[in-house]
Amino acid sequence: CIKVRHSKVDSDKESILWLAKELKYIPIKLVQMESGKTNFTAELKELIKWYWNLFFHVYTDQPVGM
């Protein structure tokens, strides 16, 4: 996974995003924190393969190596 952190200068808010390299860098987890406490979390729990293949064929016209 690739972990991306974002925060503004002089802010106590932070967003952390995890991207799955093996899934063409789709977001698999997002956490938003404020003052060191988590106030929001979202995680990918399931990826339907046929939809994934359709999405990449239609929008990128490239095969998906899954």
PDB file with SEQRES, HELIX, SHEET and CRYST1 records, atoms N, CA, C and O in Angstrom:
SEQRES   1 A   66  CYS ILE LYS VAL ARG HIS SER LYS VAL ASP SER ASP LYS          
SEQRES   2 A   66  GLU SER ILE LEU TRP LEU ALA LYS GLU LEU LYS TYR ILE          
SEQRES   3 A   66  PRO ILE LYS LEU VAL GLN MET GLU SER GLY LYS THR ASN          
SEQRES   4 A   66  PHE THR ALA GLU LEU LYS GLU LEU ILE LYS TRP TYR TRP          
SEQRES   5 A   66  ASN LEU PHE PHE HIS VAL TYR THR ASP GLN PRO VAL GLY          
SEQRES   6 A   66  MET                                                          
HELIX    1 AA1 LYS A   21  LEU A   23  5                                   3    
HELIX    2 AA2 LYS A   49  THR A   60  1                                  12    
SHEET    1 AA1 4 ILE A   2  HIS A   6  0                                        
SHEET    2 AA1 4 LYS A  13  ALA A  20 -1                                        
SHEET    3 AA1 4 ILE A  26  GLU A  34 -1                                        
SHEET    4 AA1 4 LYS A  37  GLU A  43 -1                                        
CRYST1    1.000    1.000    1.000  90.00  90.00  90.00 P 1           1          
ATOM      1  N   CYS A   1       0.830  -1.199   0.000  1.00  0.00           N  
ATOM      2  CA  CYS A   1       0.000   0.000   0.000  1.00  0.00           C  
ATOM      3  C   CYS A   1       0.868   1.255   0.000  1.00  0.00           C  
ATOM      4  O   CYS A   1       2.004   1.258   0.475  1.00  0.00           O  
ATOM      5  N   ILE A   2       0.302   2.292  -0.539  1.00  0.00           N  
ATOM      6  CA  ILE A   2       0.912   3.613  -0.496  1.00  0.00           C  
ATOM      7  C   ILE A   2       0.104   4.424   0.517  1.00  0.00           C  
ATOM      8  O   ILE A   2      -1.125   4.463   0.446  1.00  0.00           O  
ATOM      9  N   LYS A   3       0.784   5.061   1.448  1.00  0.00           N  
ATOM     10  CA  LYS A   3       0.122   5.865   2.470  1.00  0.00           C  
ATOM     11  C   LYS A   3       0.383   7.337   2.174  1.00  0.00           C  
ATOM     12  O   LYS A   3       1.531   7.762   2.043  1.00  0.00           O  
ATOM     13  N   VAL A   4      -0.694   8.106   2.069  1.00  0.00           N  
ATOM     14  CA  VAL A   4      -0.592   9.534   1.755  1.00  0.00           C  
ATOM     15  C   VAL A   4      -1.176  10.325   2.923  1.00  0.00           C  
ATOM     16  O   VAL A   4      -2.304  10.080   3.349  1.00  0.00           O  
ATOM     17  N   ARG A   5      -0.402  11.264   3.427  1.00  0.00           N  
ATOM     18  CA  ARG A   5      -0.870  12.122   4.517  1.00  0.00           C  
ATOM     19  C   ARG A   5      -1.043  13.553   3.986  1.00  0.00           C  
ATOM     20  O   ARG A   5      -0.246  14.039   3.183  1.00  0.00           O  
ATOM     21  N   HIS A   6      -2.110  14.207   4.461  1.00  0.00           N  
ATOM     22  CA  HIS A   6      -2.354  15.594   4.049  1.00  0.00           C  
ATOM     23  C   HIS A   6      -2.778  16.403   5.270  1.00  0.00           C  
ATOM     24  O   HIS A   6      -3.648  15.992   6.038  1.00  0.00           O  
ATOM     25  N   SER A   7      -2.149  17.554   5.429  1.00  0.00           N  
ATOM     26  CA  SER A   7      -2.571  18.505   6.459  1.00  0.00           C  
ATOM     27  C   SER A   7      -2.112  19.893   6.031  1.00  0.00           C  
ATOM     28  O   SER A   7      -1.138  20.043   5.293  1.00  0.00           O  
ATOM     29  N   LYS A   8      -2.817  20.880   6.499  1.00  0.00           N  
ATOM     30  CA  LYS A   8      -2.444  22.259   6.214  1.00  0.00           C  
ATOM     31  C   LYS A   8      -1.497  22.758   7.295  1.00  0.00           C  
ATOM     32  O   LYS A   8      -1.502  22.265   8.423  1.00  0.00           O  
ATOM     33  N   VAL A   9      -0.698  23.730   6.938  1.00  0.00           N  
ATOM     34  CA  VAL A   9       0.214  24.338   7.895  1.00  0.00           C  
ATOM     35  C   VAL A   9      -0.602  24.973   9.024  1.00  0.00           C  
ATOM     36  O   VAL A   9      -1.620  25.619   8.775  1.00  0.00           O  
ATOM     37  N   ASP A  10      -0.158  24.788  10.236  1.00  0.00           N  
ATOM     38  CA  ASP A  10      -0.815  25.355  11.430  1.00  0.00           C  
ATOM     39  C   ASP A  10      -2.249  24.850  11.609  1.00  0.00           C  
ATOM     40  O   ASP A  10      -3.112  25.581  12.094  1.00  0.00           O  
ATOM     41  N   SER A  11      -2.497  23.605  11.219  1.00  0.00           N  
ATOM     42  CA  SER A  11      -3.817  23.005  11.398  1.00  0.00           C  
ATOM     43  C   SER A  11      -3.685  21.743  12.234  1.00  0.00           C  
ATOM     44  O   SER A  11      -2.674  21.045  12.156  1.00  0.00           O  
ATOM     45  N   ASP A  12      -4.691  21.450  13.023  1.00  0.00           N  
ATOM     46  CA  ASP A  12      -4.678  20.218  13.810  1.00  0.00           C  
ATOM     47  C   ASP A  12      -5.485  19.120  13.127  1.00  0.00           C  
ATOM     48  O   ASP A  12      -5.755  18.077  13.722  1.00  0.00           O  
ATOM     49  N   LYS A  13      -5.866  19.359  11.877  1.00  0.00           N  
ATOM     50  CA  LYS A  13      -6.602  18.361  11.090  1.00  0.00           C  
ATOM     51  C   LYS A  13      -5.641  17.644  10.145  1.00  0.00           C  
ATOM     52  O   LYS A  13      -4.723  18.246   9.589  1.00  0.00           O  
ATOM     53  N   GLU A  14      -5.874  16.344   9.979  1.00  0.00           N  
ATOM     54  CA  GLU A  14      -5.027  15.546   9.091  1.00  0.00           C  
ATOM     55  C   GLU A  14      -5.886  14.477   8.418  1.00  0.00           C  
ATOM     56  O   GLU A  14      -6.767  13.890   9.046  1.00  0.00           O  
ATOM     57  N   SER A  15      -5.623  14.233   7.145  1.00  0.00           N  
ATOM     58  CA  SER A  15      -6.255  13.141   6.409  1.00  0.00           C  
ATOM     59  C   SER A  15      -5.169  12.156   5.994  1.00  0.00           C  
ATOM     60  O   SER A  15      -4.090  12.548   5.551  1.00  0.00           O  
ATOM     61  N   ILE A  16      -5.477  10.870   6.146  1.00  0.00           N  
ATOM     62  CA  ILE A  16      -4.544   9.818   5.753  1.00  0.00           C  
ATOM     63  C   ILE A  16      -5.281   8.890   4.797  1.00  0.00           C  
ATOM     64  O   ILE A  16      -6.371   8.407   5.103  1.00  0.00           O  
ATOM     65  N   LEU A  17      -4.681   8.646   3.643  1.00  0.00           N  
ATOM     66  CA  LEU A  17      -5.294   7.841   2.592  1.00  0.00           C  
ATOM     67  C   LEU A  17      -4.356   6.691   2.242  1.00  0.00           C  
ATOM     68  O   LEU A  17      -3.160   6.900   2.039  1.00  0.00           O  
ATOM     69  N   TRP A  18      -4.898   5.478   2.171  1.00  0.00           N  
ATOM     70  CA  TRP A  18      -4.130   4.307   1.760  1.00  0.00           C  
ATOM     71  C   TRP A  18      -4.595   3.905   0.371  1.00  0.00           C  
ATOM     72  O   TRP A  18      -5.795   3.774   0.128  1.00  0.00           O  
ATOM     73  N   LEU A  19      -3.638   3.708  -0.550  1.00  0.00           N  
ATOM     74  CA  LEU A  19      -3.923   3.317  -1.931  1.00  0.00           C  
ATOM     75  C   LEU A  19      -3.318   1.943  -2.190  1.00  0.00           C  
ATOM     76  O   LEU A  19      -2.178   1.681  -1.806  1.00  0.00           O  
ATOM     77  N   ALA A  20      -4.074   1.071  -2.838  1.00  0.00           N  
ATOM     78  CA  ALA A  20      -3.598  -0.286  -3.123  1.00  0.00           C  
ATOM     79  C   ALA A  20      -2.907  -0.317  -4.477  1.00  0.00           C  
ATOM     80  O   ALA A  20      -3.555  -0.208  -5.518  1.00  0.00           O  
ATOM     81  N   LYS A  21      -1.606  -0.463  -4.457  1.00  0.00           N  
ATOM     82  CA  LYS A  21      -0.827  -0.505  -5.696  1.00  0.00           C  
ATOM     83  C   LYS A  21      -1.294  -1.645  -6.599  1.00  0.00           C  
ATOM     84  O   LYS A  21      -1.420  -1.468  -7.810  1.00  0.00           O  
ATOM     85  N   GLU A  22      -1.550  -2.816  -6.010  1.00  0.00           N  
ATOM     86  CA  GLU A  22      -1.953  -3.985  -6.783  1.00  0.00           C  
ATOM     87  C   GLU A  22      -3.369  -3.858  -7.357  1.00  0.00           C  
ATOM     88  O   GLU A  22      -3.779  -4.680  -8.177  1.00  0.00           O  
ATOM     89  N   LEU A  23      -4.114  -2.837  -6.934  1.00  0.00           N  
ATOM     90  CA  LEU A  23      -5.462  -2.585  -7.464  1.00  0.00           C  
ATOM     91  C   LEU A  23      -5.512  -1.262  -8.227  1.00  0.00           C  
ATOM     92  O   LEU A  23      -6.514  -0.548  -8.192  1.00  0.00           O  
ATOM     93  N   LYS A  24      -4.432  -0.955  -8.903  1.00  0.00           N  
ATOM     94  CA  LYS A  24      -4.340   0.274  -9.717  1.00  0.00           C  
ATOM     95  C   LYS A  24      -4.508   1.537  -8.868  1.00  0.00           C  
ATOM     96  O   LYS A  24      -5.057   2.536  -9.334  1.00  0.00           O  
ATOM     97  N   TYR A  25      -4.035   1.484  -7.627  1.00  0.00           N  
ATOM     98  CA  TYR A  25      -4.005   2.624  -6.712  1.00  0.00           C  
ATOM     99  C   TYR A  25      -5.388   3.135  -6.297  1.00  0.00           C  
ATOM    100  O   TYR A  25      -5.557   4.327  -6.041  1.00  0.00           O  
ATOM    101  N   ILE A  26      -6.357   2.257  -6.230  1.00  0.00           N  
ATOM    102  CA  ILE A  26      -7.654   2.715  -5.726  1.00  0.00           C  
ATOM    103  C   ILE A  26      -7.548   2.929  -4.216  1.00  0.00           C  
ATOM    104  O   ILE A  26      -6.784   2.237  -3.542  1.00  0.00           O  
ATOM    105  N   PRO A  27      -8.308   3.881  -3.687  1.00  0.00           N  
ATOM    106  CA  PRO A  27      -8.298   4.103  -2.233  1.00  0.00           C  
ATOM    107  C   PRO A  27      -8.919   2.910  -1.514  1.00  0.00           C  
ATOM    108  O   PRO A  27      -9.997   2.443  -1.884  1.00  0.00           O  
ATOM    109  N   ILE A  28      -8.235   2.423  -0.489  1.00  0.00           N  
ATOM    110  CA  ILE A  28      -8.792   1.315   0.283  1.00  0.00           C  
ATOM    111  C   ILE A  28      -9.088   1.715   1.729  1.00  0.00           C  
ATOM    112  O   ILE A  28      -9.792   1.003   2.444  1.00  0.00           O  
ATOM    113  N   LYS A  29      -8.543   2.862   2.154  1.00  0.00           N  
ATOM    114  CA  LYS A  29      -8.840   3.329   3.510  1.00  0.00           C  
ATOM    115  C   LYS A  29      -8.620   4.836   3.574  1.00  0.00           C  
ATOM    116  O   LYS A  29      -7.699   5.372   2.958  1.00  0.00           O  
ATOM    117  N   LEU A  30      -9.484   5.507   4.333  1.00  0.00           N  
ATOM    118  CA  LEU A  30      -9.362   6.941   4.564  1.00  0.00           C  
ATOM    119  C   LEU A  30      -9.630   7.197   6.038  1.00  0.00           C  
ATOM    120  O   LEU A  30     -10.619   6.720   6.593  1.00  0.00           O  
ATOM    121  N   VAL A  31      -8.742   7.952   6.662  1.00  0.00           N  
ATOM    122  CA  VAL A  31      -8.924   8.346   8.060  1.00  0.00           C  
ATOM    123  C   VAL A  31      -8.763   9.857   8.145  1.00  0.00           C  
ATOM    124  O   VAL A  31      -7.812  10.418   7.599  1.00  0.00           O  
ATOM    125  N   GLN A  32      -9.693  10.512   8.829  1.00  0.00           N  
ATOM    126  CA  GLN A  32      -9.570  11.940   9.091  1.00  0.00           C  
ATOM    127  C   GLN A  32      -9.445  12.130  10.591  1.00  0.00           C  
ATOM    128  O   GLN A  32     -10.222  11.584  11.374  1.00  0.00           O  
ATOM    129  N   MET A  33      -8.450  12.915  10.972  1.00  0.00           N  
ATOM    130  CA  MET A  33      -8.158  13.128  12.382  1.00  0.00           C  
ATOM    131  C   MET A  33      -8.152  14.621  12.700  1.00  0.00           C  
ATOM    132  O   MET A  33      -7.869  15.463  11.848  1.00  0.00           O  
ATOM    133  N   GLU A  34      -8.475  14.914  13.954  1.00  0.00           N  
ATOM    134  CA  GLU A  34      -8.401  16.285  14.438  1.00  0.00           C  
ATOM    135  C   GLU A  34      -7.908  16.242  15.878  1.00  0.00           C  
ATOM    136  O   GLU A  34      -8.451  15.516  16.712  1.00  0.00           O  
ATOM    137  N   SER A  35      -6.894  17.013  16.154  1.00  0.00           N  
ATOM    138  CA  SER A  35      -6.273  17.048  17.482  1.00  0.00           C  
ATOM    139  C   SER A  35      -5.837  15.665  17.955  1.00  0.00           C  
ATOM    140  O   SER A  35      -5.936  15.345  19.139  1.00  0.00           O  
ATOM    141  N   GLY A  36      -5.350  14.841  17.015  1.00  0.00           N  
ATOM    142  CA  GLY A  36      -4.855  13.511  17.359  1.00  0.00           C  
ATOM    143  C   GLY A  36      -5.923  12.453  17.558  1.00  0.00           C  
ATOM    144  O   GLY A  36      -5.607  11.305  17.870  1.00  0.00           O  
ATOM    145  N   LYS A  37      -7.185  12.823  17.382  1.00  0.00           N  
ATOM    146  CA  LYS A  37      -8.286  11.875  17.553  1.00  0.00           C  
ATOM    147  C   LYS A  37      -8.964  11.608  16.209  1.00  0.00           C  
ATOM    148  O   LYS A  37      -9.198  12.526  15.424  1.00  0.00           O  
ATOM    149  N   THR A  38      -9.270  10.346  15.962  1.00  0.00           N  
ATOM    150  CA  THR A  38      -9.954   9.961  14.727  1.00  0.00           C  
ATOM    151  C   THR A  38     -11.410  10.394  14.795  1.00  0.00           C  
ATOM    152  O   THR A  38     -12.115  10.078  15.754  1.00  0.00           O  
ATOM    153  N   ASN A  39     -11.864  11.130  13.759  1.00  0.00           N  
ATOM    154  CA  ASN A  39     -13.279  11.510  13.722  1.00  0.00           C  
ATOM    155  C   ASN A  39     -14.010  10.912  12.515  1.00  0.00           C  
ATOM    156  O   ASN A  39     -15.226  11.056  12.389  1.00  0.00           O  
ATOM    157  N   PHE A  40     -13.265  10.241  11.630  1.00  0.00           N  
ATOM    158  CA  PHE A  40     -13.898   9.591  10.483  1.00  0.00           C  
ATOM    159  C   PHE A  40     -12.971   8.510   9.943  1.00  0.00           C  
ATOM    160  O   PHE A  40     -11.767   8.729   9.804  1.00  0.00           O  
ATOM    161  N   THR A  41     -13.537   7.338   9.638  1.00  0.00           N  
ATOM    162  CA  THR A  41     -12.788   6.257   9.017  1.00  0.00           C  
ATOM    163  C   THR A  41     -13.664   5.586   7.969  1.00  0.00           C  
ATOM    164  O   THR A  41     -14.838   5.308   8.215  1.00  0.00           O  
ATOM    165  N   ALA A  42     -13.091   5.328   6.806  1.00  0.00           N  
ATOM    166  CA  ALA A  42     -13.784   4.570   5.754  1.00  0.00           C  
ATOM    167  C   ALA A  42     -12.815   3.545   5.204  1.00  0.00           C  
ATOM    168  O   ALA A  42     -11.649   3.851   4.955  1.00  0.00           O  
ATOM    169  N   GLU A  43     -13.302   2.315   5.013  1.00  0.00           N  
ATOM    170  CA  GLU A  43     -12.467   1.238   4.486  1.00  0.00           C  
ATOM    171  C   GLU A  43     -13.204   0.482   3.395  1.00  0.00           C  
ATOM    172  O   GLU A  43     -14.409   0.250   3.487  1.00  0.00           O  
ATOM    173  N   LEU A  44     -12.466   0.104   2.363  1.00  0.00           N  
ATOM    174  CA  LEU A  44     -13.006  -0.763   1.327  1.00  0.00           C  
ATOM    175  C   LEU A  44     -13.077  -2.174   1.900  1.00  0.00           C  
ATOM    176  O   LEU A  44     -12.067  -2.731   2.331  1.00  0.00           O  
ATOM    177  N   LYS A  45     -14.270  -2.743   1.901  1.00  0.00           N  
ATOM    178  CA  LYS A  45     -14.456  -4.084   2.462  1.00  0.00           C  
ATOM    179  C   LYS A  45     -14.538  -5.152   1.387  1.00  0.00           C  
ATOM    180  O   LYS A  45     -14.173  -6.303   1.626  1.00  0.00           O  
ATOM    181  N   GLU A  46     -15.014  -4.782   0.204  1.00  0.00           N  
ATOM    182  CA  GLU A  46     -15.183  -5.767  -0.864  1.00  0.00           C  
ATOM    183  C   GLU A  46     -15.058  -5.078  -2.212  1.00  0.00           C  
ATOM    184  O   GLU A  46     -15.506  -3.945  -2.388  1.00  0.00           O  
ATOM    185  N   LEU A  47     -14.453  -5.765  -3.148  1.00  0.00           N  
ATOM    186  CA  LEU A  47     -14.328  -5.266  -4.515  1.00  0.00           C  
ATOM    187  C   LEU A  47     -14.876  -6.341  -5.438  1.00  0.00           C  
ATOM    188  O   LEU A  47     -14.361  -7.458  -5.485  1.00  0.00           O  
ATOM    189  N   ILE A  48     -15.907  -5.998  -6.159  1.00  0.00           N  
ATOM    190  CA  ILE A  48     -16.535  -6.967  -7.060  1.00  0.00           C  
ATOM    191  C   ILE A  48     -15.745  -6.995  -8.361  1.00  0.00           C  
ATOM    192  O   ILE A  48     -15.689  -5.999  -9.082  1.00  0.00           O  
ATOM    193  N   LYS A  49     -15.136  -8.138  -8.659  1.00  0.00           N  
ATOM    194  CA  LYS A  49     -14.203  -8.255  -9.775  1.00  0.00           C  
ATOM    195  C   LYS A  49     -14.824  -7.906 -11.124  1.00  0.00           C  
ATOM    196  O   LYS A  49     -14.185  -7.217 -11.919  1.00  0.00           O  
ATOM    197  N   TRP A  50     -16.053  -8.358 -11.414  1.00  0.00           N  
ATOM    198  CA  TRP A  50     -16.626  -8.066 -12.728  1.00  0.00           C  
ATOM    199  C   TRP A  50     -16.838  -6.577 -12.908  1.00  0.00           C  
ATOM    200  O   TRP A  50     -16.644  -6.061 -14.008  1.00  0.00           O  
ATOM    201  N   TYR A  51     -17.230  -5.876 -11.864  1.00  0.00           N  
ATOM    202  CA  TYR A  51     -17.415  -4.431 -11.963  1.00  0.00           C  
ATOM    203  C   TYR A  51     -16.070  -3.744 -12.154  1.00  0.00           C  
ATOM    204  O   TYR A  51     -15.952  -2.814 -12.952  1.00  0.00           O  
ATOM    205  N   TRP A  52     -15.064  -4.198 -11.428  1.00  0.00           N  
ATOM    206  CA  TRP A  52     -13.715  -3.651 -11.544  1.00  0.00           C  
ATOM    207  C   TRP A  52     -13.210  -3.787 -12.982  1.00  0.00           C  
ATOM    208  O   TRP A  52     -12.698  -2.826 -13.555  1.00  0.00           O  
ATOM    209  N   ASN A  53     -13.356  -4.978 -13.563  1.00  0.00           N  
ATOM    210  CA  ASN A  53     -12.918  -5.208 -14.941  1.00  0.00           C  
ATOM    211  C   ASN A  53     -13.699  -4.344 -15.922  1.00  0.00           C  
ATOM    212  O   ASN A  53     -13.118  -3.792 -16.857  1.00  0.00           O  
ATOM    213  N   LEU A  54     -15.003  -4.222 -15.721  1.00  0.00           N  
ATOM    214  CA  LEU A  54     -15.828  -3.381 -16.599  1.00  0.00           C  
ATOM    215  C   LEU A  54     -15.382  -1.928 -16.513  1.00  0.00           C  
ATOM    216  O   LEU A  54     -15.227  -1.261 -17.535  1.00  0.00           O  
ATOM    217  N   PHE A  55     -15.177  -1.443 -15.304  1.00  0.00           N  
ATOM    218  CA  PHE A  55     -14.770  -0.055 -15.100  1.00  0.00           C  
ATOM    219  C   PHE A  55     -13.480   0.267 -15.852  1.00  0.00           C  
ATOM    220  O   PHE A  55     -13.413   1.268 -16.564  1.00  0.00           O  
ATOM    221  N   PHE A  56     -12.469  -0.566 -15.699  1.00  0.00           N  
ATOM    222  CA  PHE A  56     -11.198  -0.270 -16.354  1.00  0.00           C  
ATOM    223  C   PHE A  56     -11.245  -0.486 -17.854  1.00  0.00           C  
ATOM    224  O   PHE A  56     -10.527   0.193 -18.588  1.00  0.00           O  
ATOM    225  N   HIS A  57     -12.056  -1.397 -18.327  1.00  0.00           N  
ATOM    226  CA  HIS A  57     -12.177  -1.583 -19.772  1.00  0.00           C  
ATOM    227  C   HIS A  57     -12.863  -0.374 -20.399  1.00  0.00           C  
ATOM    228  O   HIS A  57     -12.422   0.121 -21.436  1.00  0.00           O  
ATOM    229  N   VAL A  58     -13.927   0.097 -19.782  1.00  0.00           N  
ATOM    230  CA  VAL A  58     -14.697   1.210 -20.346  1.00  0.00           C  
ATOM    231  C   VAL A  58     -13.928   2.528 -20.245  1.00  0.00           C  
ATOM    232  O   VAL A  58     -13.923   3.308 -21.197  1.00  0.00           O  
ATOM    233  N   TYR A  59     -13.284   2.785 -19.119  1.00  0.00           N  
ATOM    234  CA  TYR A  59     -12.689   4.097 -18.903  1.00  0.00           C  
ATOM    235  C   TYR A  59     -11.218   4.198 -19.270  1.00  0.00           C  
ATOM    236  O   TYR A  59     -10.717   5.301 -19.487  1.00  0.00           O  
ATOM    237  N   THR A  60     -10.517   3.077 -19.343  1.00  0.00           N  
ATOM    238  CA  THR A  60      -9.100   3.171 -19.699  1.00  0.00           C  
ATOM    239  C   THR A  60      -8.750   2.342 -20.925  1.00  0.00           C  
ATOM    240  O   THR A  60      -7.683   2.514 -21.515  1.00  0.00           O  
ATOM    241  N   ASP A  61      -9.649   1.443 -21.305  1.00  0.00           N  
ATOM    242  CA  ASP A  61      -9.430   0.539 -22.424  1.00  0.00           C  
ATOM    243  C   ASP A  61      -8.138  -0.261 -22.243  1.00  0.00           C  
ATOM    244  O   ASP A  61      -7.457  -0.594 -23.212  1.00  0.00           O  
ATOM    245  N   GLN A  62      -7.818  -0.562 -20.980  1.00  0.00           N  
ATOM    246  CA  GLN A  62      -6.641  -1.371 -20.658  1.00  0.00           C  
ATOM    247  C   GLN A  62      -7.096  -2.595 -19.863  1.00  0.00           C  
ATOM    248  O   GLN A  62      -8.021  -2.501 -19.056  1.00  0.00           O  
ATOM    249  N   PRO A  63      -6.463  -3.723 -20.082  1.00  0.00           N  
ATOM    250  CA  PRO A  63      -6.820  -4.900 -19.287  1.00  0.00           C  
ATOM    251  C   PRO A  63      -6.371  -4.739 -17.833  1.00  0.00           C  
ATOM    252  O   PRO A  63      -5.399  -4.044 -17.538  1.00  0.00           O  
ATOM    253  N   VAL A  64      -7.087  -5.384 -16.958  1.00  0.00           N  
ATOM    254  CA  VAL A  64      -6.770  -5.331 -15.537  1.00  0.00           C  
ATOM    255  C   VAL A  64      -6.093  -6.633 -15.153  1.00  0.00           C  
ATOM    256  O   VAL A  64      -6.615  -7.708 -15.446  1.00  0.00           O  
ATOM    257  N   GLY A  65      -4.969  -6.558 -14.519  1.00  0.00           N  
ATOM    258  CA  GLY A  65      -4.219  -7.745 -14.136  1.00  0.00           C  
ATOM    259  C   GLY A  65      -4.659  -8.326 -12.805  1.00  0.00           C  
ATOM    260  O   GLY A  65      -3.837  -8.511 -11.907  1.00  0.00           O  
ATOM    261  N   MET A  66      -5.934  -8.615 -12.666  1.00  0.00           N  
ATOM    262  CA  MET A  66      -6.421  -9.201 -11.403  1.00  0.00           C  
ATOM    263  C   MET A  66      -6.687 -10.671 -11.598  1.00  0.00           C  
ATOM    264  O   MET A  66      -7.102 -11.353 -10.661  1.00  0.00           O  
TER     265      MET A  66                                                      
END                                                                             
